[in-house]
XYZ file of C-alpha atoms in Angstrom:
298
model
C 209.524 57.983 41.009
C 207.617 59.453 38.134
C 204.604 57.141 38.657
C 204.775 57.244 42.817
C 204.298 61.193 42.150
C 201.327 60.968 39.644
C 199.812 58.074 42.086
C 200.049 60.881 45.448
C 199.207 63.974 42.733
C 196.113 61.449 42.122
C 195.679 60.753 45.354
C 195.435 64.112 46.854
C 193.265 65.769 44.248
C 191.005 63.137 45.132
C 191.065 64.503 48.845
C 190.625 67.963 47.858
C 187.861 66.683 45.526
C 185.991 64.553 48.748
C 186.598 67.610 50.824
C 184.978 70.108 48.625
C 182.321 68.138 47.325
C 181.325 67.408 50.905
C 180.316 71.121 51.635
C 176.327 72.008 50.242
C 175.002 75.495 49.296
C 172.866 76.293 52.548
C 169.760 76.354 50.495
C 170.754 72.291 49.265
C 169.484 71.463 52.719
C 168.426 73.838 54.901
C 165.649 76.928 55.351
C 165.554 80.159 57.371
C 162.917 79.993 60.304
C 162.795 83.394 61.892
C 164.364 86.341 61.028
C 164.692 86.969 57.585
C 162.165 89.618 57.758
C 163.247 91.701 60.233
C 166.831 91.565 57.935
C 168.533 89.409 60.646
C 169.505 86.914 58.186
C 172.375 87.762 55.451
C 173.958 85.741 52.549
C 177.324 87.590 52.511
C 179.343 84.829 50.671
C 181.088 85.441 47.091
C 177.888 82.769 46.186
C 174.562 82.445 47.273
C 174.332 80.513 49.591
C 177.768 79.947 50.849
C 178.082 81.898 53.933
C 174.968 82.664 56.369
C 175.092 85.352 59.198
C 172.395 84.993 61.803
C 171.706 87.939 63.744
C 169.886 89.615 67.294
C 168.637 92.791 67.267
C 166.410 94.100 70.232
C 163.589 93.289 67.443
C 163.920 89.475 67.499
C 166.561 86.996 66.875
C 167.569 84.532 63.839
C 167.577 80.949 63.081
C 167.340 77.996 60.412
C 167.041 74.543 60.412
C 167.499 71.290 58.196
C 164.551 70.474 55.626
C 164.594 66.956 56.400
C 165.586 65.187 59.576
C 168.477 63.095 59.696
C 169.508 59.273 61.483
C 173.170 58.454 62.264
C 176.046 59.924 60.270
C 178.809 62.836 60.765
C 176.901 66.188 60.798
C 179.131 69.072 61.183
C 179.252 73.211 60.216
C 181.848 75.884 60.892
C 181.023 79.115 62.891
C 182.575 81.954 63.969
C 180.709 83.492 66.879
C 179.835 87.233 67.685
C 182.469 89.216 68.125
C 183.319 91.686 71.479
C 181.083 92.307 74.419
C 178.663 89.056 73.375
C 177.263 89.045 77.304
C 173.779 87.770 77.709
C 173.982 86.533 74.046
C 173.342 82.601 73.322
C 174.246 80.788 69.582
C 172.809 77.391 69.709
C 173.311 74.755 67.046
C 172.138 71.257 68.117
C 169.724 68.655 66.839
C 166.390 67.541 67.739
C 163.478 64.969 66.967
C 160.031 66.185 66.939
C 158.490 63.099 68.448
C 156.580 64.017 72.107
C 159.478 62.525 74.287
C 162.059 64.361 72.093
C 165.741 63.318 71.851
C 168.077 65.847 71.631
C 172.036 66.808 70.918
C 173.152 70.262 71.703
C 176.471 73.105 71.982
C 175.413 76.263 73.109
C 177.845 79.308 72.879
C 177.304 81.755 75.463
C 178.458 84.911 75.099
C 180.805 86.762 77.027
C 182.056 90.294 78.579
C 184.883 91.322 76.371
C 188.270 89.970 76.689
C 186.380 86.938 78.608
C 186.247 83.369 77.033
C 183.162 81.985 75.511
C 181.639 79.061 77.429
C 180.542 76.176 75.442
C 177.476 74.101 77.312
C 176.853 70.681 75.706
C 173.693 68.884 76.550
C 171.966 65.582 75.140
C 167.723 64.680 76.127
C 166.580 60.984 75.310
C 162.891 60.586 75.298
C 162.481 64.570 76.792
C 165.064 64.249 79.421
C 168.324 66.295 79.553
C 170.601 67.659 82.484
C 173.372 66.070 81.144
C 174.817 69.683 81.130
C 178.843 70.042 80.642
C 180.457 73.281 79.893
C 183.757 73.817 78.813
C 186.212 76.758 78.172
C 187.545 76.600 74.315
C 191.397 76.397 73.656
C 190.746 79.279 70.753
C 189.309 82.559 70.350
C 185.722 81.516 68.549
C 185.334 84.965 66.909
C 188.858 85.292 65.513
C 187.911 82.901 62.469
C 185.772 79.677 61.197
C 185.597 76.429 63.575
C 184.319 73.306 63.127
C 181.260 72.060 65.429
C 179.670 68.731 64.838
C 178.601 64.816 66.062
C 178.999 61.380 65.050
C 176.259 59.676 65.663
C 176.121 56.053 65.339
C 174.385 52.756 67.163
C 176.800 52.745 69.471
C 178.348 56.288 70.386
C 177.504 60.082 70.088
C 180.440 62.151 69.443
C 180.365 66.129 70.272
C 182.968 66.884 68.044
C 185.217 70.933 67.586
C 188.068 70.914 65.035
C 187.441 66.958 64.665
C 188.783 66.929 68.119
C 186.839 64.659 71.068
C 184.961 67.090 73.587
C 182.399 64.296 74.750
C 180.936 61.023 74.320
C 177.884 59.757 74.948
C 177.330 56.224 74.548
C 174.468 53.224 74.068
C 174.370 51.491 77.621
C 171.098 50.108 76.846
C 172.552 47.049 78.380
C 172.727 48.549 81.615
C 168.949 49.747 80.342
C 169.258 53.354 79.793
C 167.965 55.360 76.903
C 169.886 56.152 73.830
C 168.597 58.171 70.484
C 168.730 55.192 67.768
C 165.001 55.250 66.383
C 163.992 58.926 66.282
C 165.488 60.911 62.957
C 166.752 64.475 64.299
C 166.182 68.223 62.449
C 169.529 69.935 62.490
C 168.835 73.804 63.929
C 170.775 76.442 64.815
C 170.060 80.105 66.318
C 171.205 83.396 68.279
C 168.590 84.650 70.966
C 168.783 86.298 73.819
C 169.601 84.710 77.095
C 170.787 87.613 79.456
C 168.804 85.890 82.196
C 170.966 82.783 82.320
C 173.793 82.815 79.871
C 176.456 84.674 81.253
C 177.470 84.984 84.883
C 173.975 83.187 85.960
C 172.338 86.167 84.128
C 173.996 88.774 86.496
C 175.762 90.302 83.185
C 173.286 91.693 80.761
C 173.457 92.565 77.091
C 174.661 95.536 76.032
C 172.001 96.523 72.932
C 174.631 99.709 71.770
C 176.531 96.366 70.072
C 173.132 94.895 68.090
C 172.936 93.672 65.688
C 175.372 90.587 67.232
C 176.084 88.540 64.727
C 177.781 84.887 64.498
C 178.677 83.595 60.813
C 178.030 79.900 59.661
C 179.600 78.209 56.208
C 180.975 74.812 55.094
C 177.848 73.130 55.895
C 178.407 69.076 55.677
C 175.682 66.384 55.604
C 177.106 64.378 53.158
C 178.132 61.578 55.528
C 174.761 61.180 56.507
C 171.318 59.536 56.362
C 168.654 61.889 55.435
C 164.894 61.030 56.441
C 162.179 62.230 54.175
C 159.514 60.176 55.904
C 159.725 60.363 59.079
C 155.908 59.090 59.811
C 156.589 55.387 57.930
C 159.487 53.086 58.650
C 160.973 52.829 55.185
C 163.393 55.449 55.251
C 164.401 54.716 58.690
C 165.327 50.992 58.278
C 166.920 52.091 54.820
C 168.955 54.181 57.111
C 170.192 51.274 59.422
C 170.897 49.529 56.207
C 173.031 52.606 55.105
C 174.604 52.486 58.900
C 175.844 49.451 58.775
C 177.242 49.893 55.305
C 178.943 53.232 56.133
C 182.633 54.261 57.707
C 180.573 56.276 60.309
C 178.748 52.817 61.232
C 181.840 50.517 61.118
C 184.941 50.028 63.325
C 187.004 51.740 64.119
C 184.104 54.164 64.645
C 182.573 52.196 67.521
C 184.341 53.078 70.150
C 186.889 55.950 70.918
C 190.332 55.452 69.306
C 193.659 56.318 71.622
C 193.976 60.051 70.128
C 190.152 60.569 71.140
C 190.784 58.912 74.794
C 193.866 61.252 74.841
C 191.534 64.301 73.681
C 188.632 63.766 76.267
C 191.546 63.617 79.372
C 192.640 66.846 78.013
C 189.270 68.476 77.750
C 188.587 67.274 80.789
C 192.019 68.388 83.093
C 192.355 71.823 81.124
C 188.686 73.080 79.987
C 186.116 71.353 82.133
C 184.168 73.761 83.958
C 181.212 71.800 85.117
C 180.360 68.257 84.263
C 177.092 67.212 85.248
C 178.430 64.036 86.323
C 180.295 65.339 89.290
C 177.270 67.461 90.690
C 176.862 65.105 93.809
C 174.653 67.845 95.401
C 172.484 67.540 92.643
C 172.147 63.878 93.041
C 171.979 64.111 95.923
C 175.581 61.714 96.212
C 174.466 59.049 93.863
C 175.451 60.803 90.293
C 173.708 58.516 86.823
C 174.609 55.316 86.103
C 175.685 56.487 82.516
C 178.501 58.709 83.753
C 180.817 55.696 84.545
C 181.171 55.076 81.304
C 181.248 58.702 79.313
C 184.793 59.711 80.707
C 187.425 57.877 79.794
């Protein structure tokens, strides 16, 4: 019994070890990109580095991105949006190529009138094209504490991941010959702006500027399960990041398609939080919705 407890004492310190050492000092891997200036951007955290607070002010807004772009891997960081009467405000933390026919993975918080829920728009462009809008209502109040937001990306699936839990899937149906992102490495961005002409209500509720600055809070920043692109002109570092993809857990079964608890997760999203779904807009396609959608519901 003595040995069975030192093996699981082992065992989880090793966890907690993986866990931490998966989280990087903001500065490891990313940079500021607007805002710093203006003193929208803060470093509250007990270390430098640990916590960043991006802000809006009627002066401008705030953002950062990745140094380096990234292809394939679980990408993920924890927010905690702005707090109260957030109307008209938008947080966006997605990634995106910079090639001409960009490819692009995105959540969007939009803010809300106080006491109302945040909305949560997901959206993914291949080769410049998007409208692959879904929104969703979130099962916890976003400015109450931390969350997790990130994707799996691999050659066959995109997962749009909160609190490791399934939101949506996006998968390769190149078979069916339709576009997927597997060749162009992605930045990793995030921001707060203002959006009071669309964001909340269709724009028909405004921001309130008495509340500014509005501020969301970002920390536990993980790229560690991840291929990072330093080159993104040559081919090197991109084929030594298929070799790393097929090498990796994110690359390999059972990561290639969903798993039960994930199937069970989307159905759930999708009868209790789905507010609109792209896929169902038959007005906007005119009755005959895209071929992908068959496929990206379970």
């Amino acid at each position: 019994m003595a040995k069975l407890n030192l093996a699981l004492t082992v065992v989880c310190f090793s966890m907690l070890f993986l866990s931490v050492a998966q989280a990087s000092n903001f500065w490891d891997d990313f940079m500021v990109t607007f805002g710093l200036m203006n003193g929208n951007v803060k470093f509250p955290g007990p270390n430098v580095g640990d916590t960043v607070k991006l802000g809006l002010t009627t002066q401008t807004g705030s953002g950062f991105q990745s140094k380096y772009p990234f292809m394939f891997g679980r990408i993920s960081m924890k927010i905690k949006l702005v707090g109260g009467n957030s109307a008209g405000t938008v947080t966006s933390y997605y990634m995106a190529s910079t090639f001409k026919k960009w490819c692009e993975l995105d959540f969007e918080f939009l803010g809300n009138v106080t006491g109302q829920p945040y909305i949560l728009q997901t959206n993914v462009f291949v080769e410049g094209k998007g409208e692959r809008e879904q929104r969703v209502y979130l099962w916890f109040d976003p400015t109450a504490d931390y969350h997790e937001y990130g994707f799996l990306w691999n050659q066959n699936l995109i997962l749009f991941l909160v609190d490791n839990r399934v939101i949506r899937v996006f998968y390769n149906q190149k078979n069916l010959g339709l576009l997927y992102p597997d060749y162009q490495p992605m930045y990793i961005y995030s921001s707060i702006f203002d959006g009071d002409s669309w964001a909340t209500r269709g724009g028909r509720e405004k921001i309130n500027w008495a509340g500014q600055p509005f501020e969301a809070s970002y920390t536990a920043f993980d790229v560690a399960s991840s291929c990072q692109v330093k080159n993104s002109t040559g081919f090197t570092d991109i084929h030594n990041c298929y070799n790393k993809l097929y090498r990796s857990w994110y690359g390999q079964a059972p990561n290639l398609a969903l798993g039960q608890t994930q199937i069970n997760d989307l159905r759930w999203i999708r009868s209790q939080f789905l507010i609109y779904d792209y896929c169902t807009d038959l007005a906007r396609w005119n009755g005959s919705v895209p071929l992908e959608c068959a496929k990206n519901w379970p």
